[in-house]
GROMACS .gro file of N, CA, C and O in nm:
model
  276
    1PHE      N    1  -0.815  -2.128  -6.639
    1PHE     CA    2  -0.833  -2.033  -6.717
    1PHE      C    3  -0.698  -1.929  -6.706
    1PHE      O    4  -0.642  -1.941  -6.583
    2VAL      N    5  -0.650  -1.884  -6.829
    2VAL     CA    6  -0.512  -1.815  -6.818
    2VAL      C    7  -0.553  -1.684  -6.862
    2VAL      O    8  -0.587  -1.687  -6.985
    3PRO      N    9  -0.546  -1.589  -6.796
    3PRO     CA   10  -0.577  -1.444  -6.819
    3PRO      C   11  -0.479  -1.382  -6.934
    3PRO      O   12  -0.371  -1.447  -6.929
    4PRO      N   13  -0.526  -1.326  -7.031
    4PRO     CA   14  -0.455  -1.265  -7.140
    4PRO      C   15  -0.347  -1.159  -7.058
    4PRO      O   16  -0.384  -1.105  -6.957
    5THR      N   17  -0.238  -1.161  -7.124
    5THR     CA   18  -0.160  -1.042  -7.086
    5THR      C   19  -0.170  -0.912  -7.152
    5THR      O   20  -0.235  -0.904  -7.257
    6ALA      N   21  -0.104  -0.820  -7.100
    6ALA     CA   22  -0.103  -0.682  -7.166
    6ALA      C   23  -0.027  -0.675  -7.294
    6ALA      O   24   0.075  -0.743  -7.297
    7GLN      N   25  -0.028  -0.569  -7.387
    7GLN     CA   26   0.063  -0.547  -7.499
    7GLN      C   27   0.180  -0.532  -7.470
    7GLN      O   28   0.209  -0.458  -7.358
    8ILE      N   29   0.304  -0.595  -7.527
    8ILE     CA   30   0.416  -0.538  -7.513
    8ILE      C   31   0.462  -0.404  -7.563
    8ILE      O   32   0.413  -0.374  -7.689
    9LEU      N   33   0.524  -0.325  -7.490
    9LEU     CA   34   0.542  -0.186  -7.528
    9LEU      C   35   0.697  -0.157  -7.550
    9LEU      O   36   0.765  -0.219  -7.450
   10GLY      N   37   0.729  -0.054  -7.621
   10GLY     CA   38   0.881  -0.042  -7.627
   10GLY      C   39   0.922  -0.039  -7.765
   10GLY      O   40   1.041   0.020  -7.785
   11GLY      N   41   0.863  -0.065  -7.858
   11GLY     CA   42   0.893  -0.051  -8.014
   11GLY      C   43   0.907  -0.212  -8.063
   11GLY      O   44   0.875  -0.299  -8.013
   12THR      N   45   0.907  -0.192  -8.208
   12THR     CA   46   0.908  -0.323  -8.270
   12THR      C   47   1.002  -0.346  -8.360
   12THR      O   48   1.037  -0.457  -8.415
   13SER      N   49   1.105  -0.253  -8.394
   13SER     CA   50   1.216  -0.257  -8.469
   13SER      C   51   1.319  -0.190  -8.420
   13SER      O   52   1.308  -0.057  -8.401
   14PHE      N   53   1.450  -0.249  -8.405
   14PHE     CA   54   1.569  -0.166  -8.368
   14PHE      C   55   1.683  -0.194  -8.447
   14PHE      O   56   1.693  -0.288  -8.527
   15CYS      N   57   1.782  -0.123  -8.443
   15CYS     CA   58   1.910  -0.120  -8.531
   15CYS      C   59   2.021  -0.192  -8.419
   15CYS      O   60   2.005  -0.187  -8.305
   16THR      N   61   2.104  -0.274  -8.499
   16THR     CA   62   2.227  -0.349  -8.441
   16THR      C   63   2.262  -0.226  -8.339
   16THR      O   64   2.332  -0.146  -8.400
   17GLY      N   65   2.323  -0.267  -8.229
   17GLY     CA   66   2.389  -0.193  -8.130
   17GLY      C   67   2.302  -0.097  -8.040
   17GLY      O   68   2.341  -0.059  -7.960
   18GLN      N   69   2.159  -0.108  -8.064
   18GLN     CA   70   2.070  -0.064  -7.946
   18GLN      C   71   2.048  -0.154  -7.847
   18GLN      O   72   2.060  -0.270  -7.850
   19SER      N   73   2.006  -0.109  -7.732
   19SER     CA   74   1.969  -0.179  -7.622
   19SER      C   75   1.836  -0.122  -7.550
   19SER      O   76   1.832  -0.071  -7.444
   20PRO      N   77   1.731  -0.118  -7.625
   20PRO     CA   78   1.596  -0.074  -7.567
   20PRO      C   79   1.556  -0.171  -7.463
   20PRO      O   80   1.599  -0.275  -7.474
   21THR      N   81   1.466  -0.113  -7.381
   21THR     CA   82   1.396  -0.193  -7.265
   21THR      C   83   1.236  -0.204  -7.319
   21THR      O   84   1.181  -0.087  -7.338
   22LEU      N   85   1.179  -0.336  -7.318
   22LEU     CA   86   1.039  -0.344  -7.340
   22LEU      C   87   0.983  -0.348  -7.210
   22LEU      O   88   1.056  -0.391  -7.120
   23THR      N   89   0.854  -0.339  -7.210
   23THR     CA   90   0.759  -0.325  -7.064
   23THR      C   91   0.635  -0.404  -7.111
   23THR      O   92   0.588  -0.439  -7.236
   24ASN      N   93   0.568  -0.447  -7.006
   24ASN     CA   94   0.448  -0.507  -7.005
   24ASN      C   95   0.386  -0.472  -6.852
   24ASN      O   96   0.453  -0.457  -6.766
   25ALA      N   97   0.253  -0.431  -6.890
   25ALA     CA   98   0.179  -0.366  -6.757
   25ALA      C   99   0.174  -0.472  -6.654
   25ALA      O  100   0.129  -0.442  -6.528
   26ILE      N  101   0.167  -0.595  -6.669
   26ILE     CA  102   0.162  -0.705  -6.596
   26ILE      C  103   0.279  -0.752  -6.552
   26ILE      O  104   0.374  -0.821  -6.621
   27ALA      N  105   0.331  -0.715  -6.421
   27ALA     CA  106   0.469  -0.742  -6.349
   27ALA      C  107   0.488  -0.888  -6.318
   27ALA      O  108   0.396  -0.947  -6.311
   28GLY      N  109   0.607  -0.919  -6.308
   28GLY     CA  110   0.637  -1.056  -6.270
   28GLY      C  111   0.669  -1.160  -6.365
   28GLY      O  112   0.671  -1.266  -6.325
   29GLY      N  113   0.653  -1.117  -6.479
   29GLY     CA  114   0.649  -1.227  -6.600
   29GLY      C  115   0.800  -1.241  -6.648
   29GLY      O  116   0.896  -1.168  -6.586
   30THR      N  117   0.824  -1.315  -6.741
   30THR     CA  118   0.974  -1.351  -6.797
   30THR      C  119   0.977  -1.307  -6.945
   30THR      O  120   0.881  -1.340  -7.019
   31TRP      N  121   1.106  -1.261  -7.010
   31TRP     CA  122   1.109  -1.238  -7.139
   31TRP      C  123   1.168  -1.350  -7.193
   31TRP      O  124   1.288  -1.383  -7.135
   32LYS      N  125   1.159  -1.356  -7.337
   32LYS     CA  126   1.251  -1.442  -7.401
   32LYS      C  127   1.266  -1.429  -7.556
   32LYS      O  128   1.163  -1.352  -7.614
   33SER      N  129   1.363  -1.431  -7.616
   33SER     CA  130   1.397  -1.416  -7.753
   33SER      C  131   1.401  -1.556  -7.824
   33SER      O  132   1.472  -1.641  -7.787
   34SER      N  133   1.312  -1.565  -7.943
   34SER     CA  134   1.334  -1.694  -8.031
   34SER      C  135   1.461  -1.696  -8.112
   34SER      O  136   1.495  -1.819  -8.143
   35ASN      N  137   1.533  -1.602  -8.120
   35ASN     CA  138   1.666  -1.581  -8.211
   35ASN      C  139   1.765  -1.519  -8.119
   35ASN      O  140   1.774  -1.397  -8.144
   36THR      N  141   1.841  -1.577  -8.033
   36THR     CA  142   1.937  -1.501  -7.985
   36THR      C  143   2.059  -1.466  -8.056
   36THR      O  144   2.162  -1.387  -8.014
   37GLY      N  145   2.066  -1.507  -8.185
   37GLY     CA  146   2.173  -1.443  -8.289
   37GLY      C  147   2.131  -1.312  -8.351
   37GLY      O  148   2.213  -1.248  -8.390
   38VAL      N  149   2.000  -1.279  -8.315
   38VAL     CA  150   1.951  -1.164  -8.351
   38VAL      C  151   1.968  -1.053  -8.235
   38VAL      O  152   1.991  -0.939  -8.247
   39ALA      N  153   1.908  -1.097  -8.153
   39ALA     CA  154   1.866  -1.015  -8.010
   39ALA      C  155   1.863  -1.119  -7.881
   39ALA      O  156   1.792  -1.203  -7.908
   40THR      N  157   1.925  -1.062  -7.785
   40THR     CA  158   1.902  -1.133  -7.666
   40THR      C  159   1.818  -1.054  -7.568
   40THR      O  160   1.807  -0.932  -7.594
   41ILE      N  161   1.748  -1.085  -7.466
   41ILE     CA  162   1.672  -0.991  -7.371
   41ILE      C  163   1.691  -1.058  -7.246
   41ILE      O  164   1.694  -1.177  -7.214
   42ASN      N  165   1.713  -0.964  -7.152
   42ASN     CA  166   1.712  -0.994  -7.011
   42ASN      C  167   1.578  -1.054  -6.969
   42ASN      O  168   1.476  -0.974  -6.974
   43ALA      N  169   1.574  -1.163  -6.921
   43ALA     CA  170   1.461  -1.244  -6.855
   43ALA      C  171   1.380  -1.157  -6.773
   43ALA      O  172   1.254  -1.178  -6.783
   44ASN      N  173   1.462  -1.083  -6.672
   44ASN     CA  174   1.380  -1.020  -6.597
   44ASN      C  175   1.337  -0.877  -6.614
   44ASN      O  176   1.225  -0.816  -6.568
   45THR      N  177   1.451  -0.813  -6.690
   45THR     CA  178   1.427  -0.642  -6.706
   45THR      C  179   1.359  -0.622  -6.831
   45THR      O  180   1.317  -0.505  -6.859
   46GLY      N  181   1.364  -0.696  -6.940
   46GLY     CA  182   1.323  -0.661  -7.073
   46GLY      C  183   1.419  -0.592  -7.149
   46GLY      O  184   1.366  -0.553  -7.245
   47GLN      N  185   1.539  -0.592  -7.106
   47GLN     CA  186   1.629  -0.511  -7.193
   47GLN      C  187   1.681  -0.566  -7.265
   47GLN      O  188   1.732  -0.698  -7.281
   48ILE      N  189   1.685  -0.534  -7.419
   48ILE     CA  190   1.715  -0.599  -7.542
   48ILE      C  191   1.864  -0.570  -7.582
   48ILE      O  192   1.904  -0.452  -7.549
   49THR      N  193   1.926  -0.664  -7.620
   49THR     CA  194   2.063  -0.622  -7.676
   49THR      C  195   2.072  -0.686  -7.803
   49THR      O  196   2.052  -0.797  -7.848
   50THR      N  197   2.052  -0.583  -7.910
   50THR     CA  198   2.065  -0.626  -8.033
   50THR      C  199   2.213  -0.691  -8.109
   50THR      O  200   2.296  -0.627  -8.061
   51VAL      N  201   2.230  -0.793  -8.170
   51VAL     CA  202   2.318  -0.861  -8.201
   51VAL      C  203   2.352  -0.852  -8.342
   51VAL      O  204   2.474  -0.823  -8.392
   52SER      N  205   2.244  -0.867  -8.441
   52SER     CA  206   2.283  -0.872  -8.576
   52SER      C  207   2.141  -0.855  -8.638
   52SER      O  208   2.036  -0.862  -8.569
   53ALA      N  209   2.155  -0.818  -8.773
   53ALA     CA  210   2.028  -0.806  -8.856
   53ALA      C  211   1.948  -0.929  -8.862
   53ALA      O  212   2.006  -1.038  -8.865
   54GLY      N  213   1.822  -0.909  -8.862
   54GLY     CA  214   1.740  -1.024  -8.900
   54GLY      C  215   1.624  -1.015  -8.805
   54GLY      O  216   1.579  -0.904  -8.777
   55SER      N  217   1.551  -1.123  -8.770
   55SER     CA  218   1.426  -1.120  -8.722
   55SER      C  219   1.415  -1.226  -8.585
   55SER      O  220   1.481  -1.332  -8.598
   56THR      N  221   1.335  -1.180  -8.477
   56THR     CA  222   1.340  -1.271  -8.351
   56THR      C  223   1.177  -1.243  -8.329
   56THR      O  224   1.140  -1.131  -8.320
   57ILE      N  225   1.132  -1.341  -8.247
   57ILE     CA  226   1.005  -1.307  -8.168
   57ILE      C  227   1.039  -1.297  -8.008
   57ILE      O  228   1.105  -1.371  -7.958
   58ILE      N  229   0.987  -1.181  -7.969
   58ILE     CA  230   0.996  -1.168  -7.839
   58ILE      C  231   0.883  -1.223  -7.759
   58ILE      O  232   0.763  -1.157  -7.788
   59THR      N  233   0.887  -1.266  -7.655
   59THR     CA  234   0.778  -1.322  -7.572
   59THR      C  235   0.775  -1.319  -7.425
   59THR      O  236   0.922  -1.282  -7.373
   60TYR      N  237   0.683  -1.255  -7.381
   60TYR     CA  238   0.655  -1.211  -7.231
   60TYR      C  239   0.563  -1.309  -7.182
   60TYR      O  240   0.458  -1.348  -7.217
   61THR      N  241   0.587  -1.402  -7.075
   61THR     CA  242   0.513  -1.479  -7.027
   61THR      C  243   0.480  -1.446  -6.897
   61THR      O  244   0.576  -1.441  -6.790
   62THR      N  245   0.368  -1.443  -6.820
   62THR     CA  246   0.341  -1.390  -6.696
   62THR      C  247   0.349  -1.528  -6.610
   62THR      O  248   0.340  -1.636  -6.658
   63ALA      N  249   0.359  -1.503  -6.468
   63ALA     CA  250   0.346  -1.603  -6.382
   63ALA      C  251   0.226  -1.688  -6.394
   63ALA      O  252   0.249  -1.802  -6.340
   64CYS      N  253   0.123  -1.641  -6.449
   64CYS     CA  254  -0.009  -1.723  -6.447
   64CYS      C  255  -0.012  -1.813  -6.603
   64CYS      O  256  -0.110  -1.884  -6.624
   65GLY      N  257   0.092  -1.785  -6.667
   65GLY     CA  258   0.091  -1.860  -6.788
   65GLY      C  259   0.060  -1.789  -6.918
   65GLY      O  260   0.030  -1.826  -7.029
   66GLY      N  261  -0.016  -1.665  -6.884
   66GLY     CA  262  -0.042  -1.584  -7.025
   66GLY      C  263   0.090  -1.527  -7.091
   66GLY      O  264   0.215  -1.539  -7.049
   67VAL      N  265   0.081  -1.528  -7.223
   67VAL     CA  266   0.171  -1.494  -7.328
   67VAL      C  267   0.120  -1.395  -7.397
   67VAL      O  268   0.032  -1.369  -7.461
   68SER      N  269   0.233  -1.301  -7.436
   68SER     CA  270   0.245  -1.186  -7.531
   68SER      C  271   0.339  -1.192  -7.620
   68SER      O  272   0.443  -1.235  -7.587
   69THR      N  273   0.350  -1.179  -7.762
   69THR     CA  274   0.457  -1.174  -7.845
   69THR      C  275   0.454  -1.047  -7.914
   69THR      O  276   0.375  -0.977  -7.935
   0.00000   0.00000   0.00000
């Protein structure tokens, strides 16, 4: 059984040059960006660095394997 994760908080749309930080109520997970040409994300802190215009999927995976996008 993989418990669900909490909702990702912190926004859904950002301008190039912004560096917001996303959060999740379940601590200890890791963050990942599907398109690092658009935005990178610090795997531990959730801080995004926007790189260019476009779309990416940000994923948060808990230590137990639960995933939020």
